[in-house]
């Protein structure tokens, strides 16, 4: 993973040396993909802070807010696995904000991941609030994301004792 960081820095140095070169876009892509691979490797070893660093560096090179949000969600997930829930929550909230700024009022996958995290911390009201947009927003997008959201809503409702709403959401999630 450390080699990936060095390699990515070489790509970025090449760009700084000649920002008008024909291959700048390819170098940026190579640097970003190298950092993402390093982040995934670190995450797979439960090295949350290292994965976070690589994913954040890759996010700085992202082509747009949605990609940046996805990378920050990966960072947050890696941090959760390593036990740094506080920093994970910051990364996930930033990811949710980026997705919302990009036009998705639900906050996307990052909102579901964040809601699950705060639910596990016993913050059911926070989790319900994060998932609320999924109750009212009927996006024609990814059906698996919608199913994940409904399952998360059902889980929060169950833990909150709202079994009358949990059942229908769980059934619809299937």
mmCIF file of C-alpha atoms in Angstrom, residues 81-169:
data_model
loop_
_atom_site.group_PDB
_atom_site.id
_atom_site.type_symbol
_atom_site.label_atom_id
_atom_site.label_comp_id
_atom_site.label_asym_id
_atom_site.label_seq_id
_atom_site.Cartn_x
_atom_site.Cartn_y
_atom_site.Cartn_z
ATOM 1 C CA UNK A 81 -14.287 -1.760 10.938
ATOM 2 C CA UNK A 82 -11.215 -0.546 12.783
ATOM 3 C CA UNK A 83 -13.263 0.962 15.625
ATOM 4 C CA UNK A 84 -12.932 4.684 14.903
ATOM 5 C CA UNK A 85 -16.647 5.389 14.761
ATOM 6 C CA UNK A 86 -16.291 9.104 15.512
ATOM 7 C CA UNK A 87 -14.105 9.819 12.474
ATOM 8 C CA UNK A 88 -16.191 7.416 10.398
ATOM 9 C CA UNK A 89 -19.291 9.438 11.189
ATOM 10 C CA UNK A 90 -17.563 12.607 9.953
ATOM 11 C CA UNK A 91 -16.577 10.947 6.651
ATOM 12 C CA UNK A 92 -20.064 9.506 6.159
ATOM 13 C CA UNK A 93 -21.818 12.802 6.940
ATOM 14 C CA UNK A 94 -19.584 14.525 4.394
ATOM 15 C CA UNK A 95 -20.445 11.822 1.840
ATOM 16 C CA UNK A 96 -24.183 12.242 2.510
ATOM 17 C CA UNK A 97 -23.844 15.986 2.035
ATOM 18 C CA UNK A 98 -22.024 15.554 -1.286
ATOM 19 C CA UNK A 99 -24.691 13.164 -2.602
ATOM 20 C CA UNK A 100 -27.423 15.590 -1.576
ATOM 21 C CA UNK A 101 -25.588 18.480 -3.246
ATOM 22 C CA UNK A 102 -25.408 16.358 -6.390
ATOM 23 C CA UNK A 103 -29.201 16.222 -6.448
ATOM 24 C CA UNK A 104 -30.166 13.106 -4.464
ATOM 25 C CA UNK A 105 -32.148 14.196 -1.392
ATOM 26 C CA UNK A 106 -31.769 10.781 0.239
ATOM 27 C CA UNK A 107 -28.011 10.973 0.668
ATOM 28 C CA UNK A 108 -27.706 7.635 -1.129
ATOM 29 C CA UNK A 109 -25.794 4.653 0.127
ATOM 30 C CA UNK A 110 -23.762 6.773 2.532
ATOM 31 C CA UNK A 111 -26.939 7.749 4.397
ATOM 32 C CA UNK A 112 -27.861 4.087 4.857
ATOM 33 C CA UNK A 113 -24.361 3.230 6.087
ATOM 34 C CA UNK A 114 -24.398 6.194 8.470
ATOM 35 C CA UNK A 115 -27.886 5.337 9.730
ATOM 36 C CA UNK A 116 -26.800 1.778 10.468
ATOM 37 C CA UNK A 117 -23.773 3.077 12.334
ATOM 38 C CA UNK A 118 -25.653 5.526 14.546
ATOM 39 C CA UNK A 119 -28.350 2.882 15.178
ATOM 40 C CA UNK A 120 -25.690 0.554 16.538
ATOM 41 C CA UNK A 121 -24.624 3.378 18.846
ATOM 42 C CA UNK A 122 -28.198 3.528 20.167
ATOM 43 C CA UNK A 123 -29.076 6.776 18.414
ATOM 44 C CA UNK A 124 -32.342 5.559 16.914
ATOM 45 C CA UNK A 125 -33.767 9.048 16.348
ATOM 46 C CA UNK A 126 -30.669 10.064 14.367
ATOM 47 C CA UNK A 127 -30.887 6.873 12.316
ATOM 48 C CA UNK A 128 -34.592 7.413 11.612
ATOM 49 C CA UNK A 129 -33.935 11.007 10.566
ATOM 50 C CA UNK A 130 -31.211 9.929 8.132
ATOM 51 C CA UNK A 131 -33.527 7.347 6.583
ATOM 52 C CA UNK A 132 -36.630 9.559 6.462
ATOM 53 C CA UNK A 133 -35.941 10.816 2.903
ATOM 54 C CA UNK A 134 -36.091 7.205 1.674
ATOM 55 C CA UNK A 135 -39.657 6.912 3.020
ATOM 56 C CA UNK A 136 -40.934 9.782 0.920
ATOM 57 C CA UNK A 137 -38.579 9.868 -2.049
ATOM 58 C CA UNK A 138 -39.487 7.434 -4.792
ATOM 59 C CA UNK A 139 -36.396 7.486 -6.958
ATOM 60 C CA UNK A 140 -36.339 5.441 -10.135
ATOM 61 C CA UNK A 141 -32.687 4.619 -9.404
ATOM 62 C CA UNK A 142 -31.005 1.542 -8.038
ATOM 63 C CA UNK A 143 -33.578 -0.983 -6.731
ATOM 64 C CA UNK A 144 -30.983 -2.654 -4.492
ATOM 65 C CA UNK A 145 -30.269 0.690 -2.810
ATOM 66 C CA UNK A 146 -33.988 1.188 -2.255
ATOM 67 C CA UNK A 147 -34.250 -2.321 -0.775
ATOM 68 C CA UNK A 148 -31.291 -1.643 1.539
ATOM 69 C CA UNK A 149 -32.944 1.573 2.685
ATOM 70 C CA UNK A 150 -36.255 -0.166 3.384
ATOM 71 C CA UNK A 151 -34.482 -2.907 5.331
ATOM 72 C CA UNK A 152 -32.622 -0.279 7.365
ATOM 73 C CA UNK A 153 -35.891 1.561 8.048
ATOM 74 C CA UNK A 154 -37.492 -1.710 9.171
ATOM 75 C CA UNK A 155 -34.556 -2.402 11.481
ATOM 76 C CA UNK A 156 -34.709 1.056 13.070
ATOM 77 C CA UNK A 157 -38.485 0.757 13.448
ATOM 78 C CA UNK A 158 -38.058 -2.652 15.094
ATOM 79 C CA UNK A 159 -35.493 -1.390 17.590
ATOM 80 C CA UNK A 160 -37.717 1.630 18.295
ATOM 81 C CA UNK A 161 -40.699 -0.642 18.961
ATOM 82 C CA UNK A 162 -42.648 0.451 15.886
ATOM 83 C CA UNK A 163 -43.449 -3.065 14.738
ATOM 84 C CA UNK A 164 -46.558 -1.985 12.838
ATOM 85 C CA UNK A 165 -44.372 -0.099 10.328
ATOM 86 C CA UNK A 166 -41.333 -2.377 10.490
ATOM 87 C CA UNK A 167 -43.103 -5.402 9.022
ATOM 88 C CA UNK A 168 -44.380 -3.758 5.835
ATOM 89 C CA UNK A 169 -40.986 -2.130 5.174
#
